[in-house]
Coordinates of C-alpha atoms and ligand atoms in Angstrom, one line a residue:
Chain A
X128 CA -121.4 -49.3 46.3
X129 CA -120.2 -52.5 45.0
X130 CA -119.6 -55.1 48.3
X131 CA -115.9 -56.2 47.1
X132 CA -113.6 -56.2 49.7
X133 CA -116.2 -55.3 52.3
X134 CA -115.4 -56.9 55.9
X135 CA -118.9 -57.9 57.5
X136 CA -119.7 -55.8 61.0
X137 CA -118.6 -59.3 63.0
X138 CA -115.3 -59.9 61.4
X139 CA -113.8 -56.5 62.4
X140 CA -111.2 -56.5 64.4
X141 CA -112.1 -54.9 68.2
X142 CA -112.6 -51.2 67.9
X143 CA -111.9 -51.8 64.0
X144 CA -108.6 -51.7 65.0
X145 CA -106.0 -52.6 62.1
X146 CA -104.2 -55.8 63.2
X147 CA -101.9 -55.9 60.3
X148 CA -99.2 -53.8 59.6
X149 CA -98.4 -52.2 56.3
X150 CA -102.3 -52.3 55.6
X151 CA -101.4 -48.8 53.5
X152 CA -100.4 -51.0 50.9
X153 CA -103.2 -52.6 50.0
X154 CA -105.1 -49.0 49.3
X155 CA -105.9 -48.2 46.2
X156 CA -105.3 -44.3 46.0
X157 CA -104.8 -44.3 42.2
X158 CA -108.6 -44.8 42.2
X159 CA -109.0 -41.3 42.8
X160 CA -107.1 -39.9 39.9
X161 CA -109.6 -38.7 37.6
X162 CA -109.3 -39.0 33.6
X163 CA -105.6 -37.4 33.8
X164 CA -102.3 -39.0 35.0
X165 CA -98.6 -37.9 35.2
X166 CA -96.1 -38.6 32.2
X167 CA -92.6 -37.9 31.9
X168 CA -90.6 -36.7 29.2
X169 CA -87.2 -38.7 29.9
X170 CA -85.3 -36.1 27.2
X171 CA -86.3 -33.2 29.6
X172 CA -85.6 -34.9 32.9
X173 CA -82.4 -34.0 34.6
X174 CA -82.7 -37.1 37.6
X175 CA -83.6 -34.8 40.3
X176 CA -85.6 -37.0 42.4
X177 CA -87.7 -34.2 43.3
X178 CA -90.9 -35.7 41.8
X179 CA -90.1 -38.9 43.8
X180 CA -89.4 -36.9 47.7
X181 CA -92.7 -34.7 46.6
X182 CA -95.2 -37.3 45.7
X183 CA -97.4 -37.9 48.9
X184 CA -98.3 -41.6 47.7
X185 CA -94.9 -42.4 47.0
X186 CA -96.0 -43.6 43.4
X187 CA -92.7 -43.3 42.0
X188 CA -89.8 -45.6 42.5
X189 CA -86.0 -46.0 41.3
X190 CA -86.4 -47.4 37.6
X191 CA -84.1 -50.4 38.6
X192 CA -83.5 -50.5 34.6
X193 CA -82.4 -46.6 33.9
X194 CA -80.2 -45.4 36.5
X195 CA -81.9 -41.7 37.8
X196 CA -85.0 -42.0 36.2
X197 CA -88.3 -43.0 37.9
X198 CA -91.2 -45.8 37.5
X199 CA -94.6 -43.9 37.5
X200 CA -97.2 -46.5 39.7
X201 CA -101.0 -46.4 38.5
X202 CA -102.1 -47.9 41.6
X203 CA -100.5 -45.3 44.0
X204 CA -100.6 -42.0 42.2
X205 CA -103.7 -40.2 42.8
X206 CA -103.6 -37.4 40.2
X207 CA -103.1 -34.4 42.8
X208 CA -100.4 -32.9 40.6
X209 CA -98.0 -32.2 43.0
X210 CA -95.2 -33.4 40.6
X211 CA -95.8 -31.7 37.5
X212 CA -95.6 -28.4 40.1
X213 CA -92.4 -29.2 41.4
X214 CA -90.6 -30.9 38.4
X215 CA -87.9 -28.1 38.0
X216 CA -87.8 -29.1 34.0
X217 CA -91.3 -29.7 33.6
X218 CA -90.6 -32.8 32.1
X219 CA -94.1 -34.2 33.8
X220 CA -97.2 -32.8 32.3
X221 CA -100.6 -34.6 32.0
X222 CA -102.0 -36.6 29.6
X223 CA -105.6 -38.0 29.4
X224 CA -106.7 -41.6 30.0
X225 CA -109.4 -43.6 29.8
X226 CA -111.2 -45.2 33.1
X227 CA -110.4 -48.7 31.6
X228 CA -106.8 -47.9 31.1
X229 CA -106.6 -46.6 34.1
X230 CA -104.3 -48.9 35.7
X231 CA -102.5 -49.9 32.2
X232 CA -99.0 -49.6 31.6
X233 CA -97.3 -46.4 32.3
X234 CA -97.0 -44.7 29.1
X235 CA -93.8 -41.7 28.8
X236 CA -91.7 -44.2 30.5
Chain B
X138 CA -114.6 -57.6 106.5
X139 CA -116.4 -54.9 105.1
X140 CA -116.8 -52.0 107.9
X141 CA -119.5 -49.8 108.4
X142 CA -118.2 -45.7 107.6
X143 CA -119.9 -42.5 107.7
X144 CA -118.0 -41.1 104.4
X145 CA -119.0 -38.0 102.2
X146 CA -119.8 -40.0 98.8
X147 CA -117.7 -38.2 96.9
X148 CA -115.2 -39.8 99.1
X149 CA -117.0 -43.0 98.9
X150 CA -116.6 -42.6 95.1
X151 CA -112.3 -42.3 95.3
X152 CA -112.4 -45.1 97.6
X153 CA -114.1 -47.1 95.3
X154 CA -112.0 -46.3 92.7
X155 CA -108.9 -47.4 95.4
X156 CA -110.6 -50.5 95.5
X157 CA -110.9 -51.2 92.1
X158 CA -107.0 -50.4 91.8
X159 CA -107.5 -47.8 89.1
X160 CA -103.7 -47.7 87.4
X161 CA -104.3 -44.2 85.8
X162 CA -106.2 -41.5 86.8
X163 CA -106.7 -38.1 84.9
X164 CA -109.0 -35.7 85.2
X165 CA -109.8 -32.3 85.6
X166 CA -111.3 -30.5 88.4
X167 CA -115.0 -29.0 88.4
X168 CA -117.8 -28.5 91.0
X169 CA -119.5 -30.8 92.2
X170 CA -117.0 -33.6 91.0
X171 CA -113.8 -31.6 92.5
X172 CA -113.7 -33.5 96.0
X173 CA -113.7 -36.9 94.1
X174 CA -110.8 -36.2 92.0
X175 CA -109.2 -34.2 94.9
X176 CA -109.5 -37.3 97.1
X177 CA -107.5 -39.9 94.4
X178 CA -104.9 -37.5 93.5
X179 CA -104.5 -37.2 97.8
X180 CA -104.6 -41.2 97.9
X181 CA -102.3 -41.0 94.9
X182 CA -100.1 -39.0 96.5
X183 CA -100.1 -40.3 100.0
X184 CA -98.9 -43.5 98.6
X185 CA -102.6 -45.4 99.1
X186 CA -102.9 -45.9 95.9
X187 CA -100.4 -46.8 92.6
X188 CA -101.9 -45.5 90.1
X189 CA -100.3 -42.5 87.6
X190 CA -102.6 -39.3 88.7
X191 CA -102.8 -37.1 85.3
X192 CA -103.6 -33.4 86.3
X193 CA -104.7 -32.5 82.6
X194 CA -105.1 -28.5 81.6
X195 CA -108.7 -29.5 80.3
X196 CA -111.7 -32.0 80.7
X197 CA -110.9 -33.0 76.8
X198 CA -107.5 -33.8 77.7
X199 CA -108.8 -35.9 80.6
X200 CA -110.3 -38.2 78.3
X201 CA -107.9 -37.9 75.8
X202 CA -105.5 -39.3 78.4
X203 CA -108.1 -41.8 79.3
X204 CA -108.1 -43.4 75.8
X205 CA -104.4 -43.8 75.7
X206 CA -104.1 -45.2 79.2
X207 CA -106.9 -47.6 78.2
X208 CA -105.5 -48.1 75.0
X209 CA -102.1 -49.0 76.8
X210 CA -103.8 -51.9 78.5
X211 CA -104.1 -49.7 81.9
X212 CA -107.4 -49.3 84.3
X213 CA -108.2 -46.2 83.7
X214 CA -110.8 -43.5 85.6
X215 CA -111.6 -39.8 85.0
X216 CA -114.8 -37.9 86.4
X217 CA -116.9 -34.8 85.4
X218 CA -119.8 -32.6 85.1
X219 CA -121.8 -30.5 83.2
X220 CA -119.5 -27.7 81.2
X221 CA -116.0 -30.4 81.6
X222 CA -118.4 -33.5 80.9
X223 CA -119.2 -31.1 77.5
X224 CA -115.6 -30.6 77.0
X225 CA -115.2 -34.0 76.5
X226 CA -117.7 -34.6 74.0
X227 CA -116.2 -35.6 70.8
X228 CA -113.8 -37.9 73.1
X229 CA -116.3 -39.8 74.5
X230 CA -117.6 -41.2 71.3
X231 CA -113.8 -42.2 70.3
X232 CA -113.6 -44.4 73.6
X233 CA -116.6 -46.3 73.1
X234 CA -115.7 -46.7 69.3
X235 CA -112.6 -48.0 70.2
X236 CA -113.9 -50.1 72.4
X237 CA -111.8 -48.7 75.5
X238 CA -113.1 -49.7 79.2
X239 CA -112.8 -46.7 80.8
X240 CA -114.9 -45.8 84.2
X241 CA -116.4 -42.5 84.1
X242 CA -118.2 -40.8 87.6
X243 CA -120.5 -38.3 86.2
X244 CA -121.4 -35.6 89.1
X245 CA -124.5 -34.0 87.3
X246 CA -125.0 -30.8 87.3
X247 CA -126.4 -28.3 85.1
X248 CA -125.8 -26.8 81.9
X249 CA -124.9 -23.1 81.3
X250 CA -126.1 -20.4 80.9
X251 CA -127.1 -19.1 83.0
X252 CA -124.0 -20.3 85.2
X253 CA -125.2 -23.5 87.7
X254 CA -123.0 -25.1 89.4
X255 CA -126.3 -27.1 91.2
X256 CA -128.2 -30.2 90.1
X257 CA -130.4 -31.7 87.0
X258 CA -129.6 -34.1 84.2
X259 CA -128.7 -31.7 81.7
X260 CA -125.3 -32.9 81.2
X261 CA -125.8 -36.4 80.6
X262 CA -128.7 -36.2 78.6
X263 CA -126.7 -34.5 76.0
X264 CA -124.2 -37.0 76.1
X265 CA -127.3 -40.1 75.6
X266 CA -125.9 -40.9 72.6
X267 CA -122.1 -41.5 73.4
X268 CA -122.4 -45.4 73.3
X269 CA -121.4 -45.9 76.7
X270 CA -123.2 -47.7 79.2
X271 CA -124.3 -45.6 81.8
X272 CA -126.2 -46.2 85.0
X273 CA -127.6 -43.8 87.5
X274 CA -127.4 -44.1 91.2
X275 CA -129.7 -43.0 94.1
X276 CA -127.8 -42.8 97.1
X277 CA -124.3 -42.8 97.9
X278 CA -123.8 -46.6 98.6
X279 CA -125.2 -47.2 95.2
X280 CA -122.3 -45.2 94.3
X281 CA -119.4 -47.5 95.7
X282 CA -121.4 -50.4 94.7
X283 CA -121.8 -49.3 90.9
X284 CA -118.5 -47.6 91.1
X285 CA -117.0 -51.4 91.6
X286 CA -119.7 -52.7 88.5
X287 CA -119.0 -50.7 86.1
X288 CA -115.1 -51.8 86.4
X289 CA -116.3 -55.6 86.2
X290 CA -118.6 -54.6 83.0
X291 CA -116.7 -52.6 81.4
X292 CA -114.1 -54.6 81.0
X293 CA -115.6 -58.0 80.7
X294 CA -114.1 -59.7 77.4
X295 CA -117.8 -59.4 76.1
X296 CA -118.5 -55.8 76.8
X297 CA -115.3 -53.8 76.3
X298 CA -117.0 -50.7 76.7
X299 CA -117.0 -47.4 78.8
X300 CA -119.0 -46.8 81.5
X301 CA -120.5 -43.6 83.2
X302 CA -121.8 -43.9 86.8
X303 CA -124.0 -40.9 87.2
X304 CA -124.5 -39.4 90.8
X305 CA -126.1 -36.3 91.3
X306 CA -124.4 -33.3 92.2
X307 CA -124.2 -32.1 95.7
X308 CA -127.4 -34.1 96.5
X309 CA -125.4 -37.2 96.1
X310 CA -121.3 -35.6 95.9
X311 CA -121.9 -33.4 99.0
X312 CA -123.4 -35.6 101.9
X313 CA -122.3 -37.6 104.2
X314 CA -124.1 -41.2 104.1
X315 CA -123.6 -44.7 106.5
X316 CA -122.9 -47.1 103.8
X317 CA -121.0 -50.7 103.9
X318 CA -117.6 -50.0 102.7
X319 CA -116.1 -53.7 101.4
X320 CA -112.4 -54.6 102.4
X321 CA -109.7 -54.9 99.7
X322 CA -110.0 -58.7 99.9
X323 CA -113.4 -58.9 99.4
X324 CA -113.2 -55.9 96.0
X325 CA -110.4 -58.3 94.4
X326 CA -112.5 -61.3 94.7
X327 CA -115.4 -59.3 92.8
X328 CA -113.0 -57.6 90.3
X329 CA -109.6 -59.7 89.7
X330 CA -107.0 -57.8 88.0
X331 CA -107.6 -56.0 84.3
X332 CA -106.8 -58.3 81.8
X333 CA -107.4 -56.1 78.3
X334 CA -108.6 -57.6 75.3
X335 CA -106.9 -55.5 73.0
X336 CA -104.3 -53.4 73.9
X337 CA -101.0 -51.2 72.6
X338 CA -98.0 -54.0 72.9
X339 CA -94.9 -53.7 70.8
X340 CA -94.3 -57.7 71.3
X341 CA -98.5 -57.5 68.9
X342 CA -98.6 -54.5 67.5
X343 CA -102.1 -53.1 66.2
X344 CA -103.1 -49.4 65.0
X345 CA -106.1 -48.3 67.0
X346 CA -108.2 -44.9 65.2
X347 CA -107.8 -45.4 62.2
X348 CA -109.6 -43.7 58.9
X349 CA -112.9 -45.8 58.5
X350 CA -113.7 -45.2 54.7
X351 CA -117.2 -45.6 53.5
X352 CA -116.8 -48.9 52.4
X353 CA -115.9 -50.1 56.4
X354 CA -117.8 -47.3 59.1
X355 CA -121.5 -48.3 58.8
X356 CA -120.0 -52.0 59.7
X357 CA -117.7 -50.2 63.1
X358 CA -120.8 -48.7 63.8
X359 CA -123.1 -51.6 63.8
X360 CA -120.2 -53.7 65.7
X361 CA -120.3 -51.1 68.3
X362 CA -124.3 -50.4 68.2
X363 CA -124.2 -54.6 69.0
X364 CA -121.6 -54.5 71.6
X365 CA -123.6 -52.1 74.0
X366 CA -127.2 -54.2 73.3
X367 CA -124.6 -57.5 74.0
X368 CA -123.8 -55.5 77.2
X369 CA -127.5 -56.1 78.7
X370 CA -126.8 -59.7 80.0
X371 CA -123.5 -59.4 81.2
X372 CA -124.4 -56.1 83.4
X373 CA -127.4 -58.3 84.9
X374 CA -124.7 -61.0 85.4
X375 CA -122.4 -58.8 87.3
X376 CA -125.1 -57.3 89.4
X377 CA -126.6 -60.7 90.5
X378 CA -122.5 -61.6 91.4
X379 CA -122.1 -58.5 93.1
X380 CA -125.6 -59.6 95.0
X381 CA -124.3 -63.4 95.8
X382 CA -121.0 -61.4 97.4
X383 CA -122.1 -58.4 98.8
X384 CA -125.6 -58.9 99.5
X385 CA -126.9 -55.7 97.9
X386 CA -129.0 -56.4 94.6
X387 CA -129.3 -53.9 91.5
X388 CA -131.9 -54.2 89.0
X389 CA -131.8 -52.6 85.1
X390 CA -135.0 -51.3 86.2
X391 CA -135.9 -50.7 90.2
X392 CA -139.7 -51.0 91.2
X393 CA -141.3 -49.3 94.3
X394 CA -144.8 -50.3 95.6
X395 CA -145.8 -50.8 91.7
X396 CA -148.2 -53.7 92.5
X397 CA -152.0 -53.2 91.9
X398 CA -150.8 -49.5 91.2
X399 CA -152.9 -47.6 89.2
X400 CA -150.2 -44.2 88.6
X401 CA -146.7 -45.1 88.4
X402 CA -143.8 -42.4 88.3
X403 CA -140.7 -42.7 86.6
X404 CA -137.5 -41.4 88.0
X405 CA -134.3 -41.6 87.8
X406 CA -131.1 -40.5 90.2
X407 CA -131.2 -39.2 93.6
X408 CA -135.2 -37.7 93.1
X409 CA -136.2 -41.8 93.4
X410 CA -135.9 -41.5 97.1
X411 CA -138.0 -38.5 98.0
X412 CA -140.1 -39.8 95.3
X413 CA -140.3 -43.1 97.1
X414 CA -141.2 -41.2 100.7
X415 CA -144.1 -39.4 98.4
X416 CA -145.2 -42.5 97.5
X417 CA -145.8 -44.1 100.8
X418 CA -147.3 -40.6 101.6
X419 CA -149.7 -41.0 98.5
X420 CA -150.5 -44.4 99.6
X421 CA -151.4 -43.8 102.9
X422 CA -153.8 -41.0 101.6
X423 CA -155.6 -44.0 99.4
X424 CA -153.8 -42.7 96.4
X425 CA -152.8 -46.1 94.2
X426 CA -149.8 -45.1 93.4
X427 CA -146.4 -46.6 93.1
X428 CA -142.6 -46.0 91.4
X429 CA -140.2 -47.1 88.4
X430 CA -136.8 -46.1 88.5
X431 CA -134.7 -46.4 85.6
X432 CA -131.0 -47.6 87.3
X433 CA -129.7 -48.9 83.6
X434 CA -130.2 -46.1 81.1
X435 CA -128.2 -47.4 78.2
X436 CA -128.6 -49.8 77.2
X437 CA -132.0 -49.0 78.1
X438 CA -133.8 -52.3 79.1
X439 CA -137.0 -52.6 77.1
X440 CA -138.5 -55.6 78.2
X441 CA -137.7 -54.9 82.3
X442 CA -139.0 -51.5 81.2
X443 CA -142.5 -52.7 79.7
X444 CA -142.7 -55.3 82.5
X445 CA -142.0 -53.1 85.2
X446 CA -145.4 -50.9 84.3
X447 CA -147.2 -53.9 82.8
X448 CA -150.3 -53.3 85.2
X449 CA -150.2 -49.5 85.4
X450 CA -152.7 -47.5 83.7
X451 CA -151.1 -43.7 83.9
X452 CA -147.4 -42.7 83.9
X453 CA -145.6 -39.9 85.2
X454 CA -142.3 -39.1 82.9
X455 CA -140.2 -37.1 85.4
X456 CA -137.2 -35.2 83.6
X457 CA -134.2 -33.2 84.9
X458 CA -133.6 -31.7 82.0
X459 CA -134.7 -30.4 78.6
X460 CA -135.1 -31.1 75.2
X461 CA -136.1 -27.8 73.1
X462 CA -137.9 -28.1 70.6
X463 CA -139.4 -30.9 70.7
X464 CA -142.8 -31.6 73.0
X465 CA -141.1 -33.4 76.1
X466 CA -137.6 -34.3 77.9
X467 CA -135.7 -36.6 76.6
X468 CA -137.1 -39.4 79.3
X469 CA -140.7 -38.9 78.3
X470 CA -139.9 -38.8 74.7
X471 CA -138.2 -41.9 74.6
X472 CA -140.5 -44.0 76.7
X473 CA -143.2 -42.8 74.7
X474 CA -141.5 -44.0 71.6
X475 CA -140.8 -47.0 73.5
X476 CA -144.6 -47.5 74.5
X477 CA -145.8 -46.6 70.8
X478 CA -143.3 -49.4 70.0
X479 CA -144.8 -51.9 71.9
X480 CA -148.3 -51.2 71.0
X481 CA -148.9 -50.0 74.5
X482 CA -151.6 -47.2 74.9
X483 CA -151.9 -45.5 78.1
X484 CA -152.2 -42.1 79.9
X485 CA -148.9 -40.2 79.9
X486 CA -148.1 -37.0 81.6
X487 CA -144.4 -35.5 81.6
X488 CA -142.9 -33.2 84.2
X489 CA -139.2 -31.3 84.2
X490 CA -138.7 -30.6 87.3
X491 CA -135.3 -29.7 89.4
X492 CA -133.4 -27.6 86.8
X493 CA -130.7 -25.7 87.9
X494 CA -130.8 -27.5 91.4
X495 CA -134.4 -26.0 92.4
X496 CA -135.4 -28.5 95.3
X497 CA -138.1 -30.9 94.2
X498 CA -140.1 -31.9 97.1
X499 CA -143.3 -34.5 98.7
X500 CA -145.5 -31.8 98.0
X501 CA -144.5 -31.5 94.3
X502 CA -145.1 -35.2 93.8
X503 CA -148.5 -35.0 95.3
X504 CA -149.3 -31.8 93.0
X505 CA -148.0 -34.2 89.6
X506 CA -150.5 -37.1 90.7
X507 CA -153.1 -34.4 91.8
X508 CA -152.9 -32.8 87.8
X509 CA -152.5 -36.2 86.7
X510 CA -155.9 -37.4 88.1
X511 CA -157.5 -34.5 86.8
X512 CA -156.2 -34.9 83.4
X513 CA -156.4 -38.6 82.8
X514 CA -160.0 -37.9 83.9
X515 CA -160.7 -35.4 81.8
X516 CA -158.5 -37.5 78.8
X517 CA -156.2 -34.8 78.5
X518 CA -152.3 -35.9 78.1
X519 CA -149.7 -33.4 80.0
X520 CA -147.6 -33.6 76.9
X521 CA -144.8 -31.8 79.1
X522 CA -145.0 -28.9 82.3
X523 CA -142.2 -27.5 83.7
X524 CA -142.9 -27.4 87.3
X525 CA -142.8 -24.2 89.6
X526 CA -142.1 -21.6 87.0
X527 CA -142.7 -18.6 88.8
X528 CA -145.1 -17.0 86.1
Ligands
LIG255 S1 -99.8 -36.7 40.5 FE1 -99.5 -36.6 42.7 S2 -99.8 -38.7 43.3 FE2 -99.5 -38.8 41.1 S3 -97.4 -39.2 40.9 FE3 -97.6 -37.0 40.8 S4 -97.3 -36.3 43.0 FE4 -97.6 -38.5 43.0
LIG256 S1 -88.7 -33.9 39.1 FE1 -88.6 -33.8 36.9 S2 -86.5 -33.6 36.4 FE2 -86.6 -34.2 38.5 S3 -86.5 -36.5 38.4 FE3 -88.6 -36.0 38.4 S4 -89.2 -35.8 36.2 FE4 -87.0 -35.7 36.4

């Protein structure tokens, strides 16, 4: 395991307690997704919002550009699927990516 | 002025805990620990002492309460045995990984089946591992006295750790001892008010248990593994204070007659004290024989350990409880290790003895050294023997 971002033993906090708030922020759940990420097909999508209440890492957010419609966040989204299953259009369906594109611009958007 | 009292030491125990100002007490009844926790909850509710008395529905509860009163910056006691001391288990790790300075009594007493509500060490030594510092005592002053310590340890800036105070059960819970009893004056002077090191506040928030990913546990654990070795000073510290104030002196590890000794057993809890009275008996039959007792178990003191049996050729492991599956208890197998360690080669023989509250008496002691001669004479180790089992 690669030592980058590691905290030594002595600088944890007491108990490894978290000192800071909104530490969630910082972690990098997108690292999970595995060679497949969520795109959406703007022509099919009807502005629900389901796909943005559903997702558990709250990886989507209001596109502040295109009324309705929703930014897709490579850093957040951890592949789990959840959207594509509850997109009531299925405007959301997978599409394959490369590790090293992993957190490139969200395509479909 | 501390006064002289005649006082069960289960008693003893609450009213050390009164002294100590415990704000939150919860706990859980079970033999032999029930008159202990009976005791606060009537000093509690008498009005003797302020402190929130938590009657939990279960011994995990007890110490799940404990963490959160600790965690909210509040003196916090609970007490067990055996089956509730199991219950708490996977608790008592969280407390010491979160660094929470709560006092524990631990009433010892066996584990079932078959049921026993009596003595051994059964219970504790299946909690060894726990990270707490724990300490044994051998008669119901040592009790109060520890009871007080483990407060001032545990939540000294450089500790911040749990502690359990073992006693055993009924042999220590049940009787009625003379002891000093110290005045509240003279308890606050030893132990000033708790001032946590870390605790819940809204004005500083912090999130205590959190998920430690691989990338961040082996480092909590090490932190932790430190804290309880850093502990070894600062419980020497506070025992030498408590002896400057009180008079009464604690050692990690207690020798008896151990000079020019040629046999030395090792106990620990209440046995020390008919083992000391075998001793003397040994002695004045010309047997060289003399006594360790093991008062700091974890951290376990090494180097008191090694120099306590420095000029001892044989040594008599005595456990009070079990370890299946392996060739001795969990005392023997330890100091063995711990003997192997230090390059030290010497005649061991192991006894369990007292299991389930079976008495252990002068004579036994004198059988043990009596086996003992015959084996280190013959060069045969006694690996382990359980002792009386009616074949
Ligand atoms: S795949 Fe899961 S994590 Fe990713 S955006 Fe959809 S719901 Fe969120
Ligand atoms: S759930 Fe589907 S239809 Fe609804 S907003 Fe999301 S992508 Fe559009």
């Amino acid at each position: 395991m690669a030592d980058e971002g590691m905290t030594p033993w002595k600088d944890l906090a007491l108990g490894c307690a978290m000192t800071e708030p909104g530490s969630s922020k910082s972690f990098n759940t997108g690292d999970w997704r595995s060679r497949h990420r969520p795109v959406t097909d703007r022509e099919t999508c009807i502005k629900c919002g389901l796909c943005w209440i559903m997702c558990p890492d709250m990886a989507y957010t209001a596109d502040p550009d295109a009324e309705g419609y929703y930014l897709w966040d490579s850093y957040y989204c951890k592949g789990c699927g959840i959207c594509i299953e509850e997109c009531p259009k299925d405007a959301i369906s997978w599409q394959e990516e490369k590790e090293e594109d992993k957190y490139g611009p969200a395509c479909g958007t | 002025m501390a006064r002289r009292v005649g006082l069960e030491v289960s008693l003893a125990c609450a009213e050390a805990v009164k002294l100590c100002n415990a704000d939150v007490i919860a706990a859980y009844p079970i033999t032999p620990q029930t008159h202990i926790v009976e005791h606060l909850s009537e000093l509690v509710a008498d009005g003797h002492l302020d402190a929130e008395f938590v009657p939990v529905e279960s011994e995990h509860s007890a110490m799940s309460a404990c963490v959160g009163s600790a965690a909210a910056g509040a003196r916090t006691f609970t007490s067990s045995s055996a089956q509730g001391l199991a219950l708490m288990h996977e608790m008592l790790f969280i407390a010491s990984g979160l660094r929470l300075p709560i006092v524990m009594a631990v009433a010892n007493r066996s584990l079932s089946a078959p049921i026993s509500i009596w003595n051994d060490h059964s219970d504790i030594m299946a909690e060894r591992d726990i990270g707490w510092v724990q300490t044994f005592a051998e008669t119901g002053q040592e009790v109060l006295d520890l009871m007080l310590h483990a407060f001032k340890v545990a939540e000294d800036p450089r500790v911040c750790l749990p502690v359990a105070v073992n006693l055993d059960g009924f042999i220590l819970t049940h009787v009625i001892e003379p002891m000093e009893m110290p005045d509240q004056a003279e308890a606050d002077a030893y132990l000033p008010p708790f001032v946590p090191s870390q605790s819940l506040d809204p004005a500083a928030p912090v999130s205590m248990g959190m998920v430690g990913m691989p990338e961040v546990y082996t480092e909590a654990k090490k932190a932790a593994l430190v804290a309880l070795e850093d502990s070894y000073p600062v419980i020497k510290e506070h025992w030498e204070g408590f002896a400057e104030q009180f008079g009464r002196s604690y050692k990690p590890i207690e020798t008896y007659r151990t000079e020019d000794a040629d046999t030395l057993f090792v106990t620990m809890g209440s046995l020390g004290e008919t083992c000391m009275t075998a001793v003397d008996e040994m002695r004045q039959d010309g047997k060289s024989v003399g006594q360790v007792r093991i008062r700091l178990w974890r951290p376990f003191p090494d180097e008191d350990f090694m120099a306590a049996i420095a000029g001892a050729k044989n040594l008599i492991f005595i456990d009070r409880a079990l370890s299946p599956g392996v060739a001795a208890g969990p005392v023997a197998t330890e100091m063995r290790a711990l003997l192997y360690t230090k390059g030290k080669n010497m005649f061991t023989a192991n006894f369990v003895c007292g299991l389930g509250g079976r008495d252990v008496t002068r004579t036994d002691f004198a059988g043990m050294l009596a086996k003992v001669e015959a084996a280190a004479a013959a060069g045969n180790e006694i690996t382990c023997e359980m002792v009386g089992v009616k074949e």
